[in-house]
Amino acid sequence: MGERLAGRVGVITGGASGIGLATARRFVDEGARVVLGDRNEGLLASVGEELGAAVATEVIDVTVEADVERLVARAVSTFGGLDLAVNCAGLGTLAPVSGHSLEEWSTVIGVCLTGTFLSVKHEARAMEETGGGGAIVNLASINAKVPAKGMSAYCSAKAGVEMLTRCAAMELGPKGIRVAGIGPGLVETPLTEYARLLPHIGQAYLESVPLGRVGAPDDIASAALFLVGDEASWVSGETLYVDGAESTNGYPDLVTLAAGG
Ligand SMILES: NC(=O)c1ccc[n+]([C@@H]2O[C@H](COP(=O)([O-])OP(=O)(O)OC[C@H]3O[C@@H](n4cnc5c(N)ncnc54)[C@H](O)[C@@H]3O)[C@@H](O)[C@H]2O)c1
């Protein structure tokens, strides 16, 4: 237990799993009270039970503006304000650009980019209203700058998230609100289960990481804790790549590997 976030109130989207869940545990451990938003009702309920009174939960879809407003309003009504936010809700697909359905493209852009926009919009409004400033962290990916075969929608969405972070930081800085990003490399979460189920894909990822291991959700939670905390009080607009130097290498060719190559 620490006190780095004592007295602070946060929201975390995608807080029921993976990176969002690890971040929630870390923030609560450091004294914060947090509202977790996720569309997975079952997982959210068990996380709420695990973390107890320091946590409230809202079943939300980040692509629905009224849901995001409700999530942010819950932080104010239950815990009295909003100081911190980490926007983790995300998903991906695998399809070559010439065969990508518009529906899947729109889903990925909708959740990863539009969902992050809606989150930043309402989190910033709540922080502006309380007048005390705040810190917002958006989950991008190494795919914001490293292209990957079969992942055009995800890469485009994450590049958009990185630019959204810069634009929001520019606009919100005068109000004392910092906006930063995290660009993880491969982290072991339910999102990347395919890399554990298909060992040749897992091996290809491992070989692309100069530091010789893939990431754990706690690696990203540590970066989020730094970015929302006082030690980062002059950090805004940047996306911090937390990837074991994976982004210095090309991305594994998932299309060929998934086909058994
Ligand atoms: N795991 C990795 O290797 C990795 C790498 C780079 C970036 N990221 C990014 O980190 C973030 C978290 O990913 P993760 O690995 O923890 O994945 P995860 O699947 O474990 O968690 C994502 C959570 O987002 C929720 N979610 C998805 N769509 C939603 C929606 N429309 N509304 C509300 N909630 C929704 C899911 O229910 C899930 O609980 C994502 O933005 C992802 O793109 C992950």
CSV table of C-alpha atoms and ligand atoms in Angstrom, one decimal:
chain,number,residue,atom,x,y,z
A,1,MET,CA,0.0,0.0,0.0
A,2,GLY,CA,1.1,3.5,-0.8
A,3,GLU,CA,-0.3,7.0,-0.8
A,4,ARG,CA,0.7,8.4,-4.1
A,5,LEU,CA,-3.0,8.9,-5.2
A,6,ALA,CA,-4.5,9.4,-1.7
A,7,GLY,CA,-7.7,11.4,-1.9
A,8,ARG,CA,-7.9,11.3,-5.7
A,9,VAL,CA,-10.8,10.1,-7.8
A,10,GLY,CA,-10.5,8.4,-11.1
A,11,VAL,CA,-12.3,6.6,-13.9
A,12,ILE,CA,-10.9,3.8,-16.0
A,13,THR,CA,-12.6,2.5,-19.1
A,14,GLY,CA,-12.1,-1.1,-20.0
A,15,GLY,CA,-11.4,-1.5,-16.3
A,16,ALA,CA,-12.7,-5.1,-16.0
A,17,SER,CA,-9.8,-6.8,-17.7
A,18,GLY,CA,-6.1,-6.8,-18.6
A,19,ILE,CA,-4.4,-3.4,-18.4
A,20,GLY,CA,-7.4,-1.5,-17.1
A,21,LEU,CA,-7.9,-4.0,-14.3
A,22,ALA,CA,-4.1,-3.9,-13.3
A,23,THR,CA,-4.3,-0.1,-13.3
A,24,ALA,CA,-7.4,-0.2,-11.1
A,25,ARG,CA,-5.7,-2.4,-8.6
A,26,ARG,CA,-2.6,-0.2,-8.6
A,27,PHE,CA,-4.5,3.0,-8.2
A,28,VAL,CA,-6.6,1.6,-5.3
A,29,ASP,CA,-3.4,0.3,-3.7
A,30,GLU,CA,-2.1,3.9,-3.9
A,31,GLY,CA,-5.2,5.4,-2.1
A,32,ALA,CA,-7.4,6.4,-5.1
A,33,ARG,CA,-11.1,5.8,-5.4
A,34,VAL,CA,-12.1,4.7,-8.9
A,35,VAL,CA,-15.1,4.2,-11.1
A,36,LEU,CA,-14.6,1.3,-13.6
A,37,GLY,CA,-16.5,1.3,-16.8
A,38,ASP,CA,-16.7,-1.8,-19.0
A,39,ARG,CA,-19.2,-3.5,-21.3
A,40,ASN,CA,-18.5,-6.9,-19.7
A,41,GLU,CA,-21.0,-6.9,-16.9
A,42,GLY,CA,-19.9,-10.3,-15.3
A,43,LEU,CA,-16.2,-9.4,-15.1
A,44,LEU,CA,-17.0,-5.9,-13.9
A,45,ALA,CA,-19.1,-7.3,-11.0
A,46,SER,CA,-16.3,-9.6,-9.8
A,47,VAL,CA,-13.8,-6.8,-10.0
A,48,GLY,CA,-16.1,-4.6,-8.0
A,49,GLU,CA,-16.4,-7.3,-5.4
A,50,GLU,CA,-12.6,-7.8,-5.2
A,51,LEU,CA,-11.8,-4.1,-4.8
A,52,GLY,CA,-14.6,-3.2,-2.4
A,53,ALA,CA,-15.6,0.3,-1.3
A,54,ALA,CA,-12.8,2.1,-3.2
A,55,VAL,CA,-14.4,1.1,-6.4
A,56,ALA,CA,-17.8,1.7,-8.2
A,57,THR,CA,-18.7,0.1,-11.5
A,58,GLU,CA,-20.8,1.1,-14.5
A,59,VAL,CA,-21.7,-1.1,-17.4
A,60,ILE,CA,-20.9,1.0,-20.4
A,61,ASP,CA,-20.2,1.0,-24.1
A,62,VAL,CA,-17.6,3.6,-24.8
A,63,THR,CA,-19.1,4.2,-28.3
A,64,VAL,CA,-22.4,5.4,-26.6
A,65,GLU,CA,-22.0,9.0,-25.5
A,66,ALA,CA,-24.7,8.8,-22.8
A,67,ASP,CA,-22.9,5.8,-21.3
A,68,VAL,CA,-19.6,7.7,-21.1
A,69,GLU,CA,-21.4,10.7,-19.5
A,70,ARG,CA,-23.0,8.3,-16.9
A,71,LEU,CA,-19.6,6.9,-16.1
A,72,VAL,CA,-18.1,10.3,-15.5
A,73,ALA,CA,-21.1,11.5,-13.5
A,74,ARG,CA,-20.8,8.5,-11.2
A,75,ALA,CA,-17.3,9.6,-10.2
A,76,VAL,CA,-18.7,13.0,-9.2
A,77,SER,CA,-21.8,11.7,-7.5
A,78,THR,CA,-20.2,8.8,-5.6
A,79,PHE,CA,-16.7,10.1,-4.9
A,80,GLY,CA,-17.1,13.9,-5.2
A,81,GLY,CA,-15.1,14.8,-8.3
A,82,LEU,CA,-12.7,13.7,-11.0
A,83,ASP,CA,-8.9,14.0,-10.9
A,84,LEU,CA,-7.7,11.1,-13.0
A,85,ALA,CA,-8.7,9.0,-16.0
A,86,VAL,CA,-7.2,6.1,-17.9
A,87,ASN,CA,-8.9,5.2,-21.2
A,88,CYS,CA,-8.2,1.5,-21.8
A,89,ALA,CA,-11.3,0.1,-23.6
A,90,GLY,CA,-10.1,-1.3,-26.9
A,91,LEU,CA,-10.2,-4.3,-29.3
A,92,GLY,CA,-8.7,-5.3,-32.6
A,93,THR,CA,-9.3,-7.5,-35.7
A,94,LEU,CA,-7.2,-9.3,-38.2
A,95,ALA,CA,-8.0,-8.7,-41.8
A,96,PRO,CA,-6.0,-7.6,-44.9
A,97,VAL,CA,-6.9,-4.1,-46.0
A,98,SER,CA,-8.3,-5.2,-49.4
A,99,GLY,CA,-10.6,-7.7,-47.6
A,100,HIS,CA,-11.5,-5.7,-44.6
A,101,SER,CA,-15.3,-5.4,-44.0
A,102,LEU,CA,-16.6,-1.9,-43.4
A,103,GLU,CA,-18.4,-3.2,-40.3
A,104,GLU,CA,-15.3,-4.5,-38.6
A,105,TRP,CA,-13.3,-1.4,-39.6
A,106,SER,CA,-16.1,0.8,-38.0
A,107,THR,CA,-16.1,-1.3,-34.9
A,108,VAL,CA,-12.4,-0.9,-34.3
A,109,ILE,CA,-12.3,2.8,-35.1
A,110,GLY,CA,-15.5,3.2,-33.0
A,111,VAL,CA,-14.2,1.6,-29.8
A,112,CYS,CA,-10.5,2.5,-30.0
A,113,LEU,CA,-10.7,6.1,-31.4
A,114,THR,CA,-14.2,7.4,-31.1
A,115,GLY,CA,-14.6,5.8,-27.7
A,116,THR,CA,-11.4,7.5,-26.5
A,117,PHE,CA,-12.6,10.8,-27.9
A,118,LEU,CA,-15.9,10.5,-26.0
A,119,SER,CA,-14.0,9.6,-22.9
A,120,VAL,CA,-11.6,12.5,-23.1
A,121,LYS,CA,-14.5,14.9,-23.9
A,122,HIS,CA,-16.5,14.0,-20.8
A,123,GLU,CA,-13.6,13.5,-18.4
A,124,ALA,CA,-12.2,16.9,-19.4
A,125,ARG,CA,-15.6,18.6,-18.9
A,126,ALA,CA,-15.9,17.2,-15.4
A,127,MET,CA,-12.3,18.3,-14.6
A,128,GLU,CA,-13.1,21.8,-16.0
A,129,GLU,CA,-16.2,22.0,-13.9
A,130,THR,CA,-14.4,21.2,-10.6
A,131,GLY,CA,-11.6,23.6,-11.7
A,132,GLY,CA,-8.9,21.7,-10.0
A,133,GLY,CA,-7.2,20.4,-13.2
A,134,GLY,CA,-6.5,16.7,-13.7
A,135,ALA,CA,-4.7,14.0,-15.7
A,136,ILE,CA,-5.9,11.8,-18.5
A,137,VAL,CA,-4.1,8.9,-20.0
A,138,ASN,CA,-5.1,7.3,-23.3
A,139,LEU,CA,-4.0,3.8,-24.3
A,140,ALA,CA,-2.5,3.8,-27.7
A,141,SER,CA,-0.2,1.0,-28.8
A,142,ILE,CA,3.2,0.5,-30.6
A,143,ASN,CA,0.9,0.1,-33.6
A,144,ALA,CA,0.3,3.9,-33.5
A,145,LYS,CA,3.7,4.1,-35.2
A,146,VAL,CA,4.6,0.5,-36.2
A,147,PRO,CA,2.5,-0.8,-39.1
A,148,ALA,CA,1.3,-4.4,-38.9
A,149,LYS,CA,-0.1,-6.6,-41.7
A,150,GLY,CA,-3.8,-7.4,-41.2
A,151,MET,CA,-4.2,-4.6,-38.6
A,152,SER,CA,-4.9,-1.5,-40.6
A,153,ALA,CA,-8.0,-0.6,-38.6
A,154,TYR,CA,-6.2,-1.0,-35.3
A,155,CYS,CA,-3.1,0.8,-36.4
A,156,SER,CA,-5.1,3.7,-37.8
A,157,ALA,CA,-7.2,4.0,-34.7
A,158,LYS,CA,-4.2,4.0,-32.4
A,159,ALA,CA,-2.3,6.5,-34.6
A,160,GLY,CA,-5.5,8.6,-34.2
A,161,VAL,CA,-5.4,8.1,-30.4
A,162,GLU,CA,-1.8,9.4,-30.3
A,163,MET,CA,-2.8,12.6,-32.2
A,164,LEU,CA,-6.0,13.0,-30.1
A,165,THR,CA,-3.7,13.0,-27.1
A,166,ARG,CA,-1.6,15.8,-28.5
A,167,CYS,CA,-4.6,17.9,-29.6
A,168,ALA,CA,-6.3,17.5,-26.2
A,169,ALA,CA,-3.1,18.3,-24.3
A,170,MET,CA,-2.8,21.5,-26.3
A,171,GLU,CA,-6.3,22.6,-25.7
A,172,LEU,CA,-6.7,21.5,-22.0
A,173,GLY,CA,-3.2,22.5,-20.7
A,174,PRO,CA,-4.3,26.1,-19.9
A,175,LYS,CA,-7.0,24.6,-17.7
A,176,GLY,CA,-4.5,22.5,-15.7
A,177,ILE,CA,-5.5,19.3,-17.4
A,178,ARG,CA,-2.6,17.0,-18.6
A,179,VAL,CA,-3.3,14.5,-21.3
A,180,ALA,CA,-0.7,11.8,-22.1
A,181,GLY,CA,-0.6,8.4,-23.8
A,182,ILE,CA,0.9,4.9,-23.3
A,183,GLY,CA,2.0,2.8,-26.3
A,184,PRO,CA,2.3,-0.8,-25.0
A,185,GLY,CA,4.1,-3.5,-26.9
A,186,LEU,CA,2.7,-7.0,-26.6
A,187,VAL,CA,1.2,-7.4,-23.1
A,188,GLU,CA,-0.2,-10.7,-21.8
A,189,THR,CA,-4.0,-10.0,-21.4
A,190,PRO,CA,-7.1,-11.6,-22.7
A,191,LEU,CA,-6.8,-9.4,-25.8
A,192,THR,CA,-3.6,-11.2,-26.8
A,193,GLU,CA,-4.6,-14.7,-25.8
A,194,TYR,CA,-4.0,-15.8,-29.4
A,195,ALA,CA,-0.3,-15.4,-28.9
A,196,ARG,CA,-0.4,-17.9,-26.1
A,197,LEU,CA,-2.8,-20.3,-27.8
A,198,LEU,CA,-0.6,-20.3,-31.0
A,199,PRO,CA,3.0,-20.8,-29.7
A,200,HIS,CA,4.6,-19.9,-33.0
A,201,ILE,CA,3.0,-16.5,-32.9
A,202,GLY,CA,4.0,-16.1,-29.3
A,203,GLN,CA,7.6,-17.0,-30.2
A,204,ALA,CA,7.5,-14.4,-33.1
A,205,TYR,CA,6.5,-11.7,-30.6
A,206,LEU,CA,9.1,-12.7,-28.1
A,207,GLU,CA,11.8,-12.5,-30.8
A,208,SER,CA,10.7,-9.0,-31.7
A,209,VAL,CA,11.3,-7.7,-28.1
A,210,PRO,CA,15.0,-6.7,-27.5
A,211,LEU,CA,14.5,-6.9,-23.7
A,212,GLY,CA,13.6,-10.6,-24.2
A,213,ARG,CA,10.2,-10.8,-22.6
A,214,VAL,CA,6.7,-9.7,-23.4
A,215,GLY,CA,4.9,-7.3,-21.1
A,216,ALA,CA,2.8,-7.9,-18.0
A,217,PRO,CA,-0.3,-5.7,-17.3
A,218,ASP,CA,1.6,-4.3,-14.3
A,219,ASP,CA,4.3,-2.9,-16.6
A,220,ILE,CA,1.6,-0.7,-18.1
A,221,ALA,CA,-0.1,0.1,-14.7
A,222,SER,CA,3.3,1.4,-13.5
A,223,ALA,CA,3.5,3.8,-16.4
A,224,ALA,CA,-0.1,4.9,-15.9
A,225,LEU,CA,0.6,5.5,-12.2
A,226,PHE,CA,3.6,7.7,-13.1
A,227,LEU,CA,1.7,9.6,-15.8
A,228,VAL,CA,-1.3,10.5,-13.6
A,229,GLY,CA,0.9,11.3,-10.5
A,230,ASP,CA,2.6,14.4,-9.3
A,231,GLU,CA,6.0,13.2,-10.7
A,232,ALA,CA,4.7,13.8,-14.2
A,233,SER,CA,3.3,17.3,-13.5
A,234,TRP,CA,5.2,18.7,-16.5
A,235,VAL,CA,4.4,15.8,-18.9
A,236,SER,CA,1.6,16.3,-21.3
A,237,GLY,CA,0.9,15.6,-25.0
A,238,GLU,CA,3.4,12.7,-25.2
A,239,THR,CA,2.8,9.0,-25.6
A,240,LEU,CA,5.2,6.9,-23.6
A,241,TYR,CA,6.2,3.7,-25.4
A,242,VAL,CA,6.4,0.8,-22.9
A,243,ASP,CA,7.4,-2.1,-25.0
A,244,GLY,CA,10.8,-3.6,-24.1
A,245,ALA,CA,12.0,-1.7,-27.2
A,246,GLU,CA,9.7,-3.8,-29.4
A,247,SER,CA,8.9,-0.8,-31.6
A,248,THR,CA,12.5,-0.6,-32.7
A,249,ASN,CA,11.8,-3.8,-34.7
A,250,GLY,CA,9.2,-4.6,-37.3
A,251,TYR,CA,5.9,-6.2,-36.2
A,252,PRO,CA,5.4,-10.0,-36.6
A,253,ASP,CA,3.6,-10.9,-39.9
A,254,LEU,CA,0.4,-12.1,-38.2
A,255,VAL,CA,-1.4,-12.8,-41.5
A,256,THR,CA,1.2,-15.3,-42.6
A,257,LEU,CA,1.7,-16.7,-39.1
A,258,ALA,CA,-2.1,-17.1,-38.6
A,259,ALA,CA,-2.3,-19.0,-41.9
A,260,GLY,CA,0.3,-21.4,-40.5
A,261,GLY,CA,3.3,-19.9,-42.1
B,1,LIG,N1,-2.5,-6.3,-24.6
B,1,LIG,C1,-1.7,-5.7,-25.4
B,1,LIG,O1,-0.7,-6.3,-25.9
B,1,LIG,C2,-1.9,-4.3,-25.8
B,1,LIG,C3,-0.9,-3.7,-26.6
B,1,LIG,C4,-1.0,-2.4,-27.0
B,1,LIG,C5,-2.2,-1.7,-26.7
B,1,LIG,N2,-3.1,-2.3,-25.9
B,1,LIG,C6,-4.3,-1.5,-25.6
B,1,LIG,O2,-4.5,-1.5,-24.2
B,1,LIG,C7,-5.9,-1.4,-24.0
B,1,LIG,C8,-6.4,-2.5,-23.0
B,1,LIG,O3,-6.2,-3.7,-23.6
B,1,LIG,P1,-6.0,-5.1,-22.8
B,1,LIG,O4,-4.9,-5.8,-23.4
B,1,LIG,O5,-6.1,-4.9,-21.4
B,1,LIG,O6,-7.4,-5.8,-23.4
B,1,LIG,P2,-8.5,-6.6,-22.6
B,1,LIG,O7,-9.3,-7.3,-23.7
B,1,LIG,O8,-8.0,-7.4,-21.5
B,1,LIG,O9,-9.4,-5.4,-21.9
B,1,LIG,C9,-10.1,-4.5,-22.7
B,1,LIG,C10,-11.4,-4.2,-22.0
B,1,LIG,O10,-12.1,-3.3,-22.8
B,1,LIG,C11,-13.5,-3.6,-22.7
B,1,LIG,N3,-14.2,-3.1,-23.9
B,1,LIG,C12,-14.0,-3.4,-25.2
B,1,LIG,N4,-14.9,-2.7,-25.9
B,1,LIG,C13,-15.6,-1.9,-25.1
B,1,LIG,C14,-16.6,-1.0,-25.3
B,1,LIG,N5,-17.1,-0.7,-26.5
B,1,LIG,N6,-17.1,-0.3,-24.2
B,1,LIG,C15,-16.6,-0.6,-23.0
B,1,LIG,N7,-15.6,-1.5,-22.7
B,1,LIG,C16,-15.1,-2.2,-23.8
B,1,LIG,C17,-13.5,-5.2,-22.7
B,1,LIG,O11,-14.7,-5.7,-22.2
B,1,LIG,C18,-12.3,-5.5,-21.8
B,1,LIG,O12,-12.7,-5.6,-20.5
B,1,LIG,C19,-6.6,-1.4,-25.3
B,1,LIG,O13,-6.9,-0.1,-25.7
B,1,LIG,C20,-5.6,-2.1,-26.2
B,1,LIG,O14,-5.8,-1.7,-27.6
B,1,LIG,C21,-3.0,-3.6,-25.5
